[in-house]
Amino acid sequence: MLGSMICRALFYALLAAGLSLADDEVFEKSVRPLLSAKCGACHNPKAKTGGLDLTTAEGLRAADHEVGLLKSGLLMNAVRWQGKVKMPPSGQLPAADTAALDSWIRAGAALPETETKVVAGNWKERLAHWSFQPIRKPTLPAVKNGRGRNEIDHFIFAKLEEAKLAPPAEAGKLVLLRRATFDLHGLPPTPEEIQTYLADEAPDAYERLIDRLLASPRYGERWGRHWLDVARFAESTGIDENQAYREAWRYREYVIDAFNRDLPYNRFMLEQVAGDLAVEKSDFIRGRIATGFLALGPKAIVEQDKTKQLYDVIDEQIDTTSKAFLGLTVSCARCHDHKFDPITADDYYALASIFRSTRLYETLEGRSSMLYFAPLTSDEVYGKFKRRQDEITSKQLEIEAVLEPEVTAFVYREIHPKLASYMVAAWTVEHQKMAAADVAKERGLDAKMLEKLAKYLRADGSFRPFLARWYAATPANVNQIADEYAAMIREPAQRWRGILDKWAASAIASVAQGKKPTPQVRFEGFAFSQESERFFGDISFLAKTFNEKDREDGAFAIADKDRKRFVSPETRAKVELLEKQLAELRKTAPERPFVTHAVAEDQPFEQHVFVRGSHGNLGKPVAKRFPVVLAGENQPPVSTVSGRLELGQWLGSPSNPLPARVAVNRLWQWHFGEGLVRTPDNFGLRGEAPTHPELLDYLASRFIERGWSMKDMHKFIMTSAAYRFSSATKSEAWEKDPGNRLWSRFQRRRISAEEMRDSWLAVNGKLDLKMGSYLDPVAGSRTDARRGRTKMDEHFRRTMYLPVDRNGLATMMALYDFADSTTATGQRGETYIAPQALYLMNNDFFQQQASVFAKRLRDTSEMTDQQRIEQGILRAWGRPASAEETQQMLAFLAGYPGGNQDAAWTTLGRLLLESNHFFYVD
Amino acid sequence: MSTKFPLSRRALLRDAACGFGSLGLASLLSAADNPTAPKSTHFAPRAKRVIFLFMSGGPSHIDSFDPKPKLDRDHLKPLPFKMEQQFQPTLAYFGNLMKSPWSFKNHGQSGLPVSSLFPEVAQCVDELCVVRSMVADGLDHGGALLQMHTGTVNLTRPSLGSWTLYGLGTENQNLPGFVTIRPHAGHSGARNWSSAFLPGQYQGTPIGTSRTPVAELRKEAIENLLARNRTTAEQRYELDMLAKIDQRHARQREFDDRLESRIQSFELAFRMQAEGPEAFDVERESAATKSLYGLDNAKTADFGWQCLLARRLVERGVRFVQCTADDWDQHTELARLHAKNANSVDKPIAGLLRDLKSRGMLDDTLVVWGGEFGRTPFMERDGRDHNPYGFTMWMAGGGVKRGFAYGATDDYGYHAVENRVHIHDLHATILHTLGLDHTKLTYRYNGRDFRLTDVHGVVAKDILA
């Protein structure tokens, strides 16, 4: 069934593609599946009924050579039932199949040189891949060692025993305190916390430590940031215009809050794809904000192929959603069935259909598309606001409709007849070097207009061929040429006036009927290669008309603020009344409601497969549904507009084999540095197999059983013996388990960019723990990364609140392997490059932090230098200093070149905050 | 940047034997412990390094290297062809055909035509391999810049420079191997020099952006390069102490190569700090050289500085250097502003070509010139719109023919019609001159082998010397 479905899909694809595929590919994609499905039962290499094998290139080549199967039309005659032989005997092929065969043969019946494996053959193997099988809760393996602390350890210890490796010792108390504090808060423990924890000798001290850490809002900031990596969070659109997502912080708040309140993970998934549909009415604000997950991806604004622009966004949403929740690279199926995973192009376009029926832009069309914002008020309040905005717009248009025709009439009446005089005067200004004001006065012209016209007419090297005759004018013929130019504009001027008057009349009529007028007409439809139109346009309009930043106002254009001076007293009175009404409308307008980046339901859309991913190449229509490999063939039809609600519910359904596995693997990875599956965003066939498949399933089942609680899972993981293993590596473990796939030690980790900066501020007592809101909006045009950095250094908030510019990450973040905000990032890189060290050696922000740290140590009165050093080590490294360390540092201070103790201490401060002791968590 | 740093190379190799292959194993095996160490090529290279002179915004090919007599003849006539999708969608803004404000003349022994827009480059035309049949997919700057740099119009992929560094390594470990001077920070921004999923060692190092004043960059080219308020002796004293502390830390933590890598990164930084300022200091050049690049003229000083810096860097073993000249986007005022732009780059470019030649470096340095697209033969007010359907780029030096023109656009310069060279083909060709087979230069990420040219790219063999 599935096979024939794929075959159908391919063959429709082929039809629509108009055979644009490479020749071999046509055979592989459409002909071979068709022949195999319809003829292969008899005409295969083994049975070779009638001496024919129609399923391999070899067989077809032979048959063509021997009997002219393809060239002489034998095959086509047979499948068309036109001759004696009618094939397939069970029933004639559908017309589309016949057509596909026909066009392949007509195009030359290209066959591959060498035989390749039939794709359909390994589809079954693909379906059998471990991650697509239902989650089964395994029984606990028996272990001999009694040091296990919870069920996790059964799985870990069993494999260690199998490998004849003894589990490592438990890490020391302070190591665990530092490990857990960084892990859950991304911050070092304070000296007070160290003291308290050391003094706590109760058997459940460690459990209570975990509880305390999980209860703090710092937890949501640290773990929310992990999720933001997956959600490719950023505060600008990236791609072309990099517009600011100025409300993006609301989604960040939502994520932090979700972690802190331990929102069940299935709920978390549902809200992020369909929060606008899935939450209680009373909670609709949260629901809308949650869909920022979909809305905050990279988005083009000025791509001119608007269909492509839209489907790029849809593709990005499919990519992020499938990687984040399913651990699958579904977007590989945009152009063809997935090369490795059992995901078809049909699956892809069935999902695309969901996002295509979702509102993704406010307006897509036009040169620049506009972002969609959802209001964070009730529809009623928002409706009031919108209505008033419409009234304001109508009033503004009404003013334009009253004013503009009359101002135009004035210019036509008073200025245009004098155009030749203005031009001659401008010539005088230019060639006789006279002041415009004097010439204007002498000739009864408007000085400002003359000045502007003279400037405009000056030969400045611009490419304006229509002014060539003017440039060539001589004193003898300048009057005549000026007359010619004045005559030239008559026709376009009249035409424009007709257009303008027509609009004004219709606008006023609309207002009278209580309708919103159409937007003001623009000076369009005029060809700029027509000299008359170009010249008229240049001298008549304000620069804003043309939306060109370097352009100047036309010499005879009258600025908005001056217009009232050029109309009759009656009109002026009328305009003033309207302006008063406008002011009143504005004054009493409801405040602009808060808005957020979100998605919403749009019109239901019938999505077709795009053949080879090209939207100009429509295949068959597909219904909204989820990938067959996970959700089965018989899916109930979606009943909501887009199907996002159903998508969210399906993600969190216990029968879906992937989301729980992917989620617990992520949690495991963020605790242990690596996942049980080491490709956290790829659970497909090219992903890695889990190191402990049973443990993964055990965790996933438990996660679902216990209501998808993330805090519960943290505690379960962190209270295992495995989490408490020492990070020291014994040579035996190193030999037997170099990649730590047996979890034979805790994996030491380098702290992240955020932890680095937050910790510096924290040990200095400077960290501003204010939560929420945003700092600097990320502006698309402000493109100097250096300036961005300086600004960032002025804030002492936690690093996760610093702006993330999708097109220009601040230097420090980029250097220290911050997440790539253009795609779901399940795991950050860990690179070691010299510019990281240069940053520590020379960057002003760090120098400042190090000197503050040193100063605080020295300011601690009543202390010896030795005590100061001990205090410094305790604060920075989270443990007491050894005698050897303090001695070494005292010697360092004493031997400082030149003996300057201020410099020596600042340097010591830097050493404490840049050493590996500070940068690694054991 | 999603590649994990190997816990230990040894661990990796062991794991690889057990089928654990998600790390860039090939590079690790051949490049020993250092991913940017020089590597062997797929076949004998003709060029060892690349200088990419990127004209951001899209210079007009029909006003520079691709003369169109019919455009002159049919000036101001309506279009005799169908208009493709254009960036400015309002047709009203378009006018008819517009001839070039500049005249073309044949130059050099090759007799290749160059317009009066580039009088100095015209003198070097016998060095140029002019490709007049470029094609791209991006109609807006964001997509087009991204494609020119990474091959894709919308995804995050490694930059050409990153792939080059990944394929070849670099010859000077004390300088970054891939440097981009004053890149355009908008229009896909840092993604244009990003290593994406390649390890961070292959990331381009920016020297400011096109909006950073050159004067500031002359003081400190790379951020954090210069020591603040302390002497070299003090810094050495500090780093020695840091090494002592960290080595003791590492001794207590066996089998973790990362700790040593981090210690080494400080030593490398120290050397970079010592060597970098000298490399970046163009003041050390003779007055004659500076004048050759136009540093003595306010109009050409900025781009001259970029070009001269590029030469100093490649001379010191940097593998890939990009210089960017911004603001070639003349929708209006083509004549005035294109002339202004050309005046500021013409002499520096010619200076670079002459200087490389006189130092014997042009033979194994590939110089690439061009923008993300060309411009239309019809007017948009008094300028031209974007044209990815046909445009010109030129190359010079290592591995390409000299005084040679390849491909052609139609009579008006709108579409490439003969020997079309897509950006993928250009990328394949550039890698080819460097001795790299674009189909073999792959990186395994997220279960797939990625290439710069994706599934495309044909080497333009006819332009190879």
Short mmCIF file of C-alpha atoms in Angstrom, two decimals, chain A residues 175-438:
data_model
loop_
_atom_site.label_atom_id
_atom_site.label_comp_id
_atom_site.label_asym_id
_atom_site.label_seq_id
_atom_site.Cartn_x
_atom_site.Cartn_y
_atom_site.Cartn_z
CA VAL A 175 32.43 19.31 43.28
CA LEU A 176 28.80 18.20 43.33
CA LEU A 177 27.65 21.53 44.68
CA ARG A 178 29.46 23.39 41.91
CA ARG A 179 28.34 20.89 39.28
CA ALA A 180 24.68 21.07 40.27
CA THR A 181 24.66 24.84 40.70
CA PHE A 182 26.19 25.49 37.29
CA ASP A 183 24.00 22.81 35.80
CA LEU A 184 20.70 24.20 37.07
CA HIS A 185 21.50 27.90 37.39
CA GLY A 186 24.46 28.55 35.12
CA LEU A 187 26.15 30.31 38.04
CA PRO A 188 28.83 29.42 40.60
CA PRO A 189 27.83 28.70 44.18
CA THR A 190 28.44 31.65 46.52
CA PRO A 191 30.80 31.33 49.50
CA GLU A 192 27.70 31.37 51.73
CA GLU A 193 26.12 28.52 49.81
CA ILE A 194 29.39 26.62 50.03
CA GLN A 195 29.53 27.10 53.76
CA THR A 196 25.90 26.11 54.32
CA TYR A 197 26.18 23.04 52.16
CA LEU A 198 29.41 21.89 53.75
CA ALA A 199 27.83 22.26 57.16
CA ASP A 200 24.73 20.28 56.18
CA GLU A 201 25.48 16.71 57.13
CA ALA A 202 21.96 15.35 56.90
CA PRO A 203 21.63 12.31 54.61
CA ASP A 204 19.24 14.16 52.33
CA ALA A 205 21.40 17.29 52.02
CA TYR A 206 22.03 16.61 48.35
CA GLU A 207 18.35 16.03 47.55
CA ARG A 208 17.44 19.25 49.28
CA LEU A 209 20.15 21.05 47.35
CA ILE A 210 18.56 19.89 44.10
CA ASP A 211 15.12 20.95 45.35
CA ARG A 212 16.42 24.38 46.29
CA LEU A 213 18.08 24.87 42.93
CA LEU A 214 15.00 23.71 41.01
CA ALA A 215 12.77 26.08 42.96
CA SER A 216 14.79 29.18 42.08
CA PRO A 217 13.85 31.35 39.08
CA ARG A 218 17.51 31.10 38.01
CA TYR A 219 16.65 27.56 36.94
CA GLY A 220 14.15 28.76 34.34
CA GLU A 221 16.69 31.19 32.94
CA ARG A 222 19.37 28.57 32.55
CA TRP A 223 17.13 25.81 31.13
CA GLY A 224 14.96 28.20 29.19
CA ARG A 225 18.10 29.23 27.36
CA HIS A 226 18.74 25.58 26.44
CA TRP A 227 15.32 25.49 24.88
CA LEU A 228 15.91 28.80 23.10
CA ASP A 229 18.85 27.12 21.34
CA VAL A 230 16.47 24.48 20.04
CA ALA A 231 13.87 27.11 19.16
CA ARG A 232 16.58 29.05 17.19
CA PHE A 233 15.53 32.12 19.16
CA ALA A 234 16.70 35.54 17.98
CA GLU A 235 15.43 39.08 18.07
CA SER A 236 15.64 39.90 14.39
CA THR A 237 14.42 38.37 11.17
CA GLY A 238 17.87 37.75 9.70
CA ILE A 239 18.06 36.90 6.01
CA ASP A 240 17.68 40.09 3.98
CA GLU A 241 16.43 43.06 5.96
CA ASN A 242 17.08 41.73 9.45
CA GLN A 243 14.14 43.61 10.92
CA ALA A 244 13.91 43.73 14.69
CA TYR A 245 11.54 41.29 16.38
CA ARG A 246 10.89 43.89 19.03
CA GLU A 247 8.40 41.74 20.94
CA ALA A 248 10.51 38.59 20.88
CA TRP A 249 11.33 38.97 24.57
CA ARG A 250 7.76 37.95 25.38
CA TYR A 251 8.38 34.49 23.98
CA ARG A 252 11.64 34.32 25.95
CA GLU A 253 9.65 35.18 29.08
CA TYR A 254 7.15 32.50 28.22
CA VAL A 255 9.87 29.87 27.96
CA ILE A 256 11.53 30.88 31.24
CA ASP A 257 8.16 30.83 32.94
CA ALA A 258 7.27 27.44 31.45
CA PHE A 259 10.42 25.92 32.94
CA ASN A 260 10.03 27.64 36.27
CA ARG A 261 6.43 26.57 36.67
CA ASP A 262 7.28 23.09 35.35
CA LEU A 263 4.73 23.24 32.58
CA PRO A 264 4.22 19.64 31.45
CA TYR A 265 6.32 19.11 28.34
CA ASN A 266 3.42 17.82 26.23
CA ARG A 267 1.59 21.02 27.11
CA PHE A 268 4.74 23.00 26.30
CA MET A 269 4.84 21.46 22.82
CA LEU A 270 1.13 22.00 22.25
CA GLU A 271 1.24 25.65 23.29
CA GLN A 272 4.19 26.44 21.08
CA VAL A 273 2.50 25.20 17.93
CA ALA A 274 -1.11 26.02 18.84
CA GLY A 275 -1.22 28.13 21.98
CA ASP A 276 -3.72 30.45 20.34
CA LEU A 277 -6.13 27.53 20.02
CA ALA A 278 -5.28 25.31 22.93
CA VAL A 279 -5.33 27.40 26.07
CA GLU A 280 -8.21 28.43 28.30
CA LYS A 281 -9.80 31.72 27.30
CA SER A 282 -8.55 33.33 30.48
CA ASP A 283 -5.00 32.44 29.49
CA PHE A 284 -5.13 33.53 25.87
CA ILE A 285 -2.28 36.01 26.18
CA ARG A 286 0.15 33.29 27.21
CA GLY A 287 -1.19 31.09 24.44
CA ARG A 288 -0.59 33.64 21.73
CA ILE A 289 2.88 34.45 22.98
CA ALA A 290 3.78 30.75 23.01
CA THR A 291 3.33 30.53 19.24
CA GLY A 292 6.33 32.82 18.97
CA PHE A 293 8.11 29.50 18.61
CA LEU A 294 6.76 29.36 15.07
CA ALA A 295 6.78 33.09 14.44
CA LEU A 296 10.33 34.02 15.40
CA GLY A 297 12.27 32.11 12.77
CA PRO A 298 14.45 33.62 10.08
CA LYS A 299 12.17 35.45 7.67
CA ALA A 300 12.79 37.21 4.40
CA ILE A 301 11.07 40.56 3.95
CA VAL A 302 11.94 41.73 0.45
CA GLU A 303 12.28 38.50 -1.49
CA GLN A 304 10.36 39.33 -4.66
CA ASP A 305 9.14 35.85 -5.37
CA LYS A 306 6.52 36.06 -2.66
CA THR A 307 5.41 32.47 -3.01
CA LYS A 308 8.97 31.33 -2.49
CA GLN A 309 9.31 33.67 0.46
CA LEU A 310 6.23 32.18 2.08
CA TYR A 311 7.27 28.59 1.47
CA ASP A 312 10.75 29.30 2.79
CA VAL A 313 9.14 30.34 6.06
CA ILE A 314 6.97 27.23 6.00
CA ASP A 315 10.01 25.10 5.30
CA GLU A 316 11.85 26.72 8.17
CA GLN A 317 8.89 25.99 10.47
CA ILE A 318 8.74 22.37 9.37
CA ASP A 319 12.48 22.06 9.87
CA THR A 320 12.48 23.58 13.34
CA THR A 321 9.32 21.84 14.51
CA SER A 322 10.44 18.43 13.29
CA LYS A 323 13.98 18.75 14.66
CA ALA A 324 12.86 20.22 17.97
CA PHE A 325 10.06 17.81 18.81
CA LEU A 326 10.60 14.76 16.62
CA GLY A 327 14.36 14.77 16.17
CA LEU A 328 13.83 14.34 12.45
CA THR A 329 15.05 16.27 9.43
CA VAL A 330 11.68 16.34 7.68
CA SER A 331 12.58 19.35 5.56
CA CYS A 332 14.90 17.14 3.51
CA ALA A 333 11.70 15.95 1.84
CA ARG A 334 10.92 19.37 0.32
CA CYS A 335 12.27 18.44 -3.08
CA HIS A 336 12.09 14.66 -3.05
CA ASP A 337 11.37 11.81 -0.68
CA HIS A 338 13.87 11.80 2.16
CA LYS A 339 17.09 10.10 1.11
CA PHE A 340 17.50 8.16 4.32
CA ASP A 341 14.40 8.35 6.46
CA PRO A 342 10.96 7.01 5.59
CA ILE A 343 9.59 10.49 5.06
CA THR A 344 7.95 11.20 1.73
CA ALA A 345 7.44 14.44 -0.09
CA ASP A 346 3.74 13.81 0.58
CA ASP A 347 4.48 13.81 4.30
CA TYR A 348 6.31 17.08 3.89
CA TYR A 349 3.56 18.82 1.95
CA ALA A 350 0.90 17.48 4.31
CA LEU A 351 2.74 19.38 7.07
CA ALA A 352 3.31 22.35 4.76
CA SER A 353 -0.44 22.47 4.30
CA ILE A 354 -0.82 23.06 8.04
CA PHE A 355 1.53 26.03 8.08
CA ARG A 356 0.19 27.31 4.77
CA SER A 357 -3.24 27.60 6.39
CA THR A 358 -1.65 29.58 9.22
CA ARG A 359 -1.18 33.30 9.23
CA LEU A 360 2.54 34.03 8.92
CA TYR A 361 2.74 37.64 7.70
CA GLU A 362 0.48 40.66 8.15
CA THR A 363 0.86 41.36 4.45
CA LEU A 364 2.99 39.27 2.18
CA GLU A 365 2.56 41.16 -1.06
CA GLY A 366 4.27 44.41 -1.93
CA ARG A 367 7.96 45.04 -2.08
CA SER A 368 8.46 44.69 1.68
CA SER A 369 6.27 42.17 3.44
CA MET A 370 4.98 43.15 6.86
CA LEU A 371 5.35 41.06 10.00
CA TYR A 372 2.24 39.81 11.73
CA PHE A 373 1.53 40.88 15.30
CA ALA A 374 -1.18 39.35 17.46
CA PRO A 375 -2.87 41.63 20.00
CA LEU A 376 -2.55 40.78 23.66
CA THR A 377 -6.01 42.03 24.52
CA SER A 378 -9.50 40.72 24.02
CA ASP A 379 -10.86 40.88 20.52
CA GLU A 380 -13.32 43.50 21.70
CA VAL A 381 -10.66 45.87 23.01
CA TYR A 382 -8.51 45.29 19.99
CA GLY A 383 -11.49 45.88 17.72
CA LYS A 384 -12.10 49.25 19.34
CA PHE A 385 -8.49 50.19 18.86
CA LYS A 386 -8.48 49.08 15.24
CA ARG A 387 -11.70 50.92 14.48
CA ARG A 388 -10.31 54.12 15.89
CA GLN A 389 -7.11 53.70 13.89
CA ASP A 390 -9.25 53.32 10.79
CA GLU A 391 -11.17 56.46 11.67
CA ILE A 392 -7.92 58.35 12.05
CA THR A 393 -6.70 57.12 8.69
CA SER A 394 -10.00 58.10 7.07
CA LYS A 395 -9.79 61.54 8.55
CA GLN A 396 -6.24 62.00 7.31
CA LEU A 397 -7.29 60.92 3.84
CA GLU A 398 -10.22 63.28 3.92
CA ILE A 399 -7.89 66.16 4.69
CA GLU A 400 -5.69 65.11 1.78
CA ALA A 401 -8.72 64.90 -0.50
CA VAL A 402 -9.80 68.43 0.39
CA LEU A 403 -6.36 69.97 0.35
CA GLU A 404 -4.34 68.33 -2.38
CA PRO A 405 -6.51 69.14 -5.45
CA GLU A 406 -6.70 72.74 -4.44
CA VAL A 407 -2.97 73.06 -3.82
CA THR A 408 -2.37 71.43 -7.17
CA ALA A 409 -4.81 73.84 -8.78
CA PHE A 410 -2.89 76.71 -7.26
CA VAL A 411 0.41 75.47 -8.64
CA TYR A 412 -1.09 74.88 -12.06
CA ARG A 413 -2.69 78.33 -12.05
CA GLU A 414 0.09 80.41 -10.53
CA ILE A 415 3.33 78.56 -11.21
CA HIS A 416 3.05 76.55 -14.38
CA PRO A 417 2.28 79.61 -16.57
CA LYS A 418 5.50 81.13 -15.23
CA LEU A 419 7.57 77.99 -15.70
CA ALA A 420 9.48 79.42 -18.63
CA SER A 421 10.27 82.54 -16.60
CA TYR A 422 11.48 80.37 -13.71
CA MET A 423 13.74 78.44 -16.03
CA VAL A 424 15.23 81.51 -17.60
CA ALA A 425 15.73 82.97 -14.14
CA ALA A 426 17.45 79.76 -13.08
CA TRP A 427 19.69 80.07 -16.11
CA THR A 428 20.56 83.61 -15.02
CA VAL A 429 21.32 82.43 -11.49
CA GLU A 430 23.55 79.71 -12.81
CA HIS A 431 25.36 81.49 -15.60
CA GLN A 432 25.54 85.02 -14.30
CA LYS A 433 26.30 83.89 -10.78
CA MET A 434 23.52 85.93 -9.27
CA ALA A 435 21.76 85.25 -6.01
CA ALA A 436 18.43 83.49 -6.47
CA ALA A 437 16.77 85.86 -4.02
CA ASP A 438 17.74 88.92 -6.03
#
